[in-house]
mmCIF file of C-alpha atoms in Angstrom:
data_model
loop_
_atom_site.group_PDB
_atom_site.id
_atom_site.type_symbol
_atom_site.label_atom_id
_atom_site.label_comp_id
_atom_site.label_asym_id
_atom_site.label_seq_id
_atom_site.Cartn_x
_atom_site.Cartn_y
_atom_site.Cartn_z
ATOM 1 C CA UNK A 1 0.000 0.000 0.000
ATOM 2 C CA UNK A 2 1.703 3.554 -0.820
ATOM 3 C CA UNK A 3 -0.018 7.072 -1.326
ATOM 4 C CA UNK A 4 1.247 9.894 -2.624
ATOM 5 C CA UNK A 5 -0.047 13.383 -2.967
ATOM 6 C CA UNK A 6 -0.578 15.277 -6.303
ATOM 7 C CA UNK A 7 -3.625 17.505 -8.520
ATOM 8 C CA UNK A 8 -5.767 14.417 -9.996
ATOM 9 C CA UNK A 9 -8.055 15.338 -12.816
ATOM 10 C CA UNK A 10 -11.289 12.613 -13.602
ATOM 11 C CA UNK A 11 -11.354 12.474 -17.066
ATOM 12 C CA UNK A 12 -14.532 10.511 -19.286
ATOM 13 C CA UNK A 13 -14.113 9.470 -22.671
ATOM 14 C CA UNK A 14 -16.757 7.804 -24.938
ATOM 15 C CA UNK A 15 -15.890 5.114 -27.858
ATOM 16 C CA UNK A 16 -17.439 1.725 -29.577
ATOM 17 C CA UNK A 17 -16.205 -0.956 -27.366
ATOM 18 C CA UNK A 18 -16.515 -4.643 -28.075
ATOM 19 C CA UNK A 19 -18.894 -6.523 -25.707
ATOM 20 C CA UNK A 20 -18.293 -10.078 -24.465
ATOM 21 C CA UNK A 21 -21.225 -10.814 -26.985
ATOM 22 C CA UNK A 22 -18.891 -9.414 -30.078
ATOM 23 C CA UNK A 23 -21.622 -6.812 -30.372
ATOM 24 C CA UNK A 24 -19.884 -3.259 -30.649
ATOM 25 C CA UNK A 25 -21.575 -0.367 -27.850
ATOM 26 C CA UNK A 26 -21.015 2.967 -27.369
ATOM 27 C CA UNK A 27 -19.323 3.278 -23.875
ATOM 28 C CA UNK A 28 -18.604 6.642 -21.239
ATOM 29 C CA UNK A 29 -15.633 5.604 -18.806
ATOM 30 C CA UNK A 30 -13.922 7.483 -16.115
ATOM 31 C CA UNK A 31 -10.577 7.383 -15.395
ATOM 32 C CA UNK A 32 -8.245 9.542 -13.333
ATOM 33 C CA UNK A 33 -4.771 11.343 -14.388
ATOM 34 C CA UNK A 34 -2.322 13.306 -12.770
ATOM 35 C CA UNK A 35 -1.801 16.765 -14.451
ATOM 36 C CA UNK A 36 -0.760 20.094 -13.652
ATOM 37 C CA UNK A 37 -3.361 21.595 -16.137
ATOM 38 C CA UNK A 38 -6.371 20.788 -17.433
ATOM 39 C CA UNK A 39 -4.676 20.611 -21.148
ATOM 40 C CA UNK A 40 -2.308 18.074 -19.785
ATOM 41 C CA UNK A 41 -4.799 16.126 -18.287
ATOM 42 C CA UNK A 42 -6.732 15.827 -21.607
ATOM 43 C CA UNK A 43 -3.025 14.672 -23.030
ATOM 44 C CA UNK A 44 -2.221 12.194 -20.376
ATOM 45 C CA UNK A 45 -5.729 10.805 -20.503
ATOM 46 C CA UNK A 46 -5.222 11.025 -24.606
ATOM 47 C CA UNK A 47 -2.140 8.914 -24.867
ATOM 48 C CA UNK A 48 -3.145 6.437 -21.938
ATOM 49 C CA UNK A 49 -6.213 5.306 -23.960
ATOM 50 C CA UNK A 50 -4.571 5.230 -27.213
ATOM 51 C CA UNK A 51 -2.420 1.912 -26.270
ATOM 52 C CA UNK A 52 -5.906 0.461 -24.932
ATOM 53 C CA UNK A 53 -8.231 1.782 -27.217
ATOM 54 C CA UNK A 54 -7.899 0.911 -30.968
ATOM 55 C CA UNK A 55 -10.618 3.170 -32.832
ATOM 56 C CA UNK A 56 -11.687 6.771 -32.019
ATOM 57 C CA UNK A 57 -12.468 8.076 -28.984
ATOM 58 C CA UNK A 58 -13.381 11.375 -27.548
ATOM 59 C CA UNK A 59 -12.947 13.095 -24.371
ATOM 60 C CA UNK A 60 -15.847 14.188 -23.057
ATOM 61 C CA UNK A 61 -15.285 15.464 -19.845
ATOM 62 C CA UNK A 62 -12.508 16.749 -17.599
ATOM 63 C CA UNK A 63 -12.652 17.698 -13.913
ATOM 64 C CA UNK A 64 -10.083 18.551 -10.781
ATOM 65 C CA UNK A 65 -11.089 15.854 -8.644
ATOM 66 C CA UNK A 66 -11.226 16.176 -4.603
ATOM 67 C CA UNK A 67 -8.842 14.030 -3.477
ATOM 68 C CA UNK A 68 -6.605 14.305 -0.326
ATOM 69 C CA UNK A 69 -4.529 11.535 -1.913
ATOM 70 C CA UNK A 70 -4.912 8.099 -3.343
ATOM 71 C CA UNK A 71 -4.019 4.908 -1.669
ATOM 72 C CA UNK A 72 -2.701 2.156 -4.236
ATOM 73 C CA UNK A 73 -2.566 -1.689 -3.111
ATOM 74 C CA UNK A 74 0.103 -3.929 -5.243
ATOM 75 C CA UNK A 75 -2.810 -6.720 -4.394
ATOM 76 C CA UNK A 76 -3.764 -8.310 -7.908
ATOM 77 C CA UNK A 77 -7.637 -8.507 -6.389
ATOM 78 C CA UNK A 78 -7.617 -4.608 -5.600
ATOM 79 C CA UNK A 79 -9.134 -4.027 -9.225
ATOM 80 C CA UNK A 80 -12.108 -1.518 -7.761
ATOM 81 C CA UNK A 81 -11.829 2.221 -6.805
ATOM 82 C CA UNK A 82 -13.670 3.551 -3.506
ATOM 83 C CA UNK A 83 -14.395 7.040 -2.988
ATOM 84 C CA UNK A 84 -13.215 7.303 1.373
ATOM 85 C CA UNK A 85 -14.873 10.137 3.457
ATOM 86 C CA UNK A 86 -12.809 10.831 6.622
ATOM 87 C CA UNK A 87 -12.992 13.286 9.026
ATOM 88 C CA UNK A 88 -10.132 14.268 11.259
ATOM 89 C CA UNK A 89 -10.992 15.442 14.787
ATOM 90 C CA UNK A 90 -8.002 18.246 15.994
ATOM 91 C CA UNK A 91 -8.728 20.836 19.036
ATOM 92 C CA UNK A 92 -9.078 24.567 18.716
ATOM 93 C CA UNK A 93 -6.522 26.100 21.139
ATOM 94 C CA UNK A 94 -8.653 28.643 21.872
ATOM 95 C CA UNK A 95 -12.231 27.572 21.813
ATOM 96 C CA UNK A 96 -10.924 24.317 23.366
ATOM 97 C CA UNK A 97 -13.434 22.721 21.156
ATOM 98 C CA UNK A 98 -13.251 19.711 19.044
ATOM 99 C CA UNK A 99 -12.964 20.678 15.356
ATOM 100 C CA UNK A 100 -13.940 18.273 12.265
ATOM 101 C CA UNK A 101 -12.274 18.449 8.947
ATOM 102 C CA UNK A 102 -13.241 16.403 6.228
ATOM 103 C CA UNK A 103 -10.871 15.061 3.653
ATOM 104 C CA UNK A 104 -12.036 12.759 0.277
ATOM 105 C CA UNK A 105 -9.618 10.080 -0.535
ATOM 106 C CA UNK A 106 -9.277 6.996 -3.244
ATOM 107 C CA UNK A 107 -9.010 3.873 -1.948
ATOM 108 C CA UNK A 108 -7.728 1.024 -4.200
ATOM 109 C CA UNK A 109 -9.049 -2.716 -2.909
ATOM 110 C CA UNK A 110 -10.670 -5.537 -4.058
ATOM 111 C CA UNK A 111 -13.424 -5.015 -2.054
ATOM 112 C CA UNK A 112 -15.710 -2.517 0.624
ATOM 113 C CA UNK A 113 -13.917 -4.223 3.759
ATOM 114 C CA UNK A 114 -10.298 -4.281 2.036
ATOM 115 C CA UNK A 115 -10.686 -0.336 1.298
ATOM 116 C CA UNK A 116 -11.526 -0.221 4.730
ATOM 117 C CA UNK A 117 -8.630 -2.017 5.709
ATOM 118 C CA UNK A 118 -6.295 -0.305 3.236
ATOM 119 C CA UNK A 119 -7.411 3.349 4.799
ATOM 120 C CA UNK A 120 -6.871 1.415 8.380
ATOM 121 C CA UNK A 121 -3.304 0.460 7.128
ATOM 122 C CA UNK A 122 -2.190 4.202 5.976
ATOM 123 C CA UNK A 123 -3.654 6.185 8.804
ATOM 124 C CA UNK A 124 -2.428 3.749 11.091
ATOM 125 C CA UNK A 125 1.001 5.019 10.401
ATOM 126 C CA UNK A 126 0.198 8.405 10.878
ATOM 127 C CA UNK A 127 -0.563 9.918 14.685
ATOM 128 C CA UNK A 128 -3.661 11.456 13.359
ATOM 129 C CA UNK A 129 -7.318 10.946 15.152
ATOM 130 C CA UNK A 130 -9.353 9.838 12.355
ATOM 131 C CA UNK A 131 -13.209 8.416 11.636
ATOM 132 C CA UNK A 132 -14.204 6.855 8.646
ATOM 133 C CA UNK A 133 -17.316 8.618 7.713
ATOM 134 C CA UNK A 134 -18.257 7.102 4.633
ATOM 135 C CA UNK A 135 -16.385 4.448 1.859
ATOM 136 C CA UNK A 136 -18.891 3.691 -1.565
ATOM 137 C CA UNK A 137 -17.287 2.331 -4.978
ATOM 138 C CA UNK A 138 -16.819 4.283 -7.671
ATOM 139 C CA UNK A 139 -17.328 3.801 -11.517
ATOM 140 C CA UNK A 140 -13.926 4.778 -12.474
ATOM 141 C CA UNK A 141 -12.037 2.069 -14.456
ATOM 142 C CA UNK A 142 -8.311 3.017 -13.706
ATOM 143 C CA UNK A 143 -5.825 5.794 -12.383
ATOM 144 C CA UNK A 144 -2.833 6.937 -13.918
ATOM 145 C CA UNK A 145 0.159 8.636 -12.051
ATOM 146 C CA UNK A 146 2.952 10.669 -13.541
ATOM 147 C CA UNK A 147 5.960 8.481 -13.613
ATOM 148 C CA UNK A 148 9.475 8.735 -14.471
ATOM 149 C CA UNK A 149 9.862 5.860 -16.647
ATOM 150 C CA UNK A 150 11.102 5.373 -19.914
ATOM 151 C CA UNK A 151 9.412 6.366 -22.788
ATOM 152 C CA UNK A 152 7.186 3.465 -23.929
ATOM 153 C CA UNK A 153 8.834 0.710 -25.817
ATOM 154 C CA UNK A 154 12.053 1.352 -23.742
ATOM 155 C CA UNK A 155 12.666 -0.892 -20.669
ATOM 156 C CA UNK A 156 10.776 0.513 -17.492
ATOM 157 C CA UNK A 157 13.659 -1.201 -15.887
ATOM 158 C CA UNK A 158 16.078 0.844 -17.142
ATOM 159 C CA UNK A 159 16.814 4.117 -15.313
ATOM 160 C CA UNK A 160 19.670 6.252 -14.850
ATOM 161 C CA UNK A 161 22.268 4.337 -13.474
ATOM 162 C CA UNK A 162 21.715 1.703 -16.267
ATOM 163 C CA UNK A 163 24.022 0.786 -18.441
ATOM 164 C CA UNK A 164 23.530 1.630 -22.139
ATOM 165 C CA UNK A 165 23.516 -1.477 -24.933
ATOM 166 C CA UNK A 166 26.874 -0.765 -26.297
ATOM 167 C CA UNK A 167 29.644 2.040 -25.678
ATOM 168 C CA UNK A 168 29.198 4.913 -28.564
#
């Protein structure tokens, strides 16, 4: 389980997809990039798709999205996205009076009680008093971070300290 903080952007997009029946449907999916713009989350989401997608597809929607952070699970089961509600209790120095904030997160798990248990697992590293308010699944299909790897059809494994093929 790892999280990491950054500007997520849901994006939709709408193309034919083939059905399990071989019968072609017009589908709307959401996903979610990382971006610093709105015109780089309409590129990221562009040139995801494009290895998955074969025919045309259009982007039909784009917005920021409210989350805190997402929590990622390396489980091969944890192929659903929950939408996490928590609310953090801290105490106003002055008032003396206990304060609520509430914070959205995404929770990746194969199921309701393994979100549960992957938002258990962060926060339980943290020293932060914490109540799970609400956890529901979402419809979104996949996320996709920013990473530093190598330009696709390079080796992901390769990285700076790697060696190149042959000396120039």
């Amino acid at each position: 389980m790892r999280s990491r903080t950054t500007t997520w952007f849901e994006c939709k997009i709408r193309y034919e997809k083939t059905m399990e029946d071989g019968m072609q449907k017009k589908v709307t999916e959401a996903y979610v990039v990382d971006a610093l713009s709105f015109s780089e989350a309409e590129e990221r989401i562009m040139e995801e798709m494009s290895s998955y997608i074969s025919g045309e597809f259009n982007v039909t929607d784009i917005k920021k999205a409210a989350y805190g952070e997402i929590f990622f699970s390396d489980q091969e089961m944890a192929d659903k996205f929950y939408k996490a509600k928590l609310q953090f209790i801290t105490l106003d120095e002055k008032t003396e009076k206990e304060k609520k904030s509430t914070v959205n997160y995404l929770v990746q798990a194969g199921s309701f009680n393994g979100a549960v248990k992957n938002i258990d697992e962060v926060m339980g590293k943290t020293m932060i008093d914490y109540v799970i308010a609400s956890v529901a699944e979402t419809a979104l299909m996949d996320v996709f971070e920013h990473t530093s790897a190598a330009p696709k059809g390079e080796d992901k494994g390769a990285g700076e300290d790697a060696k190149p093929e042959y000396e120039a």
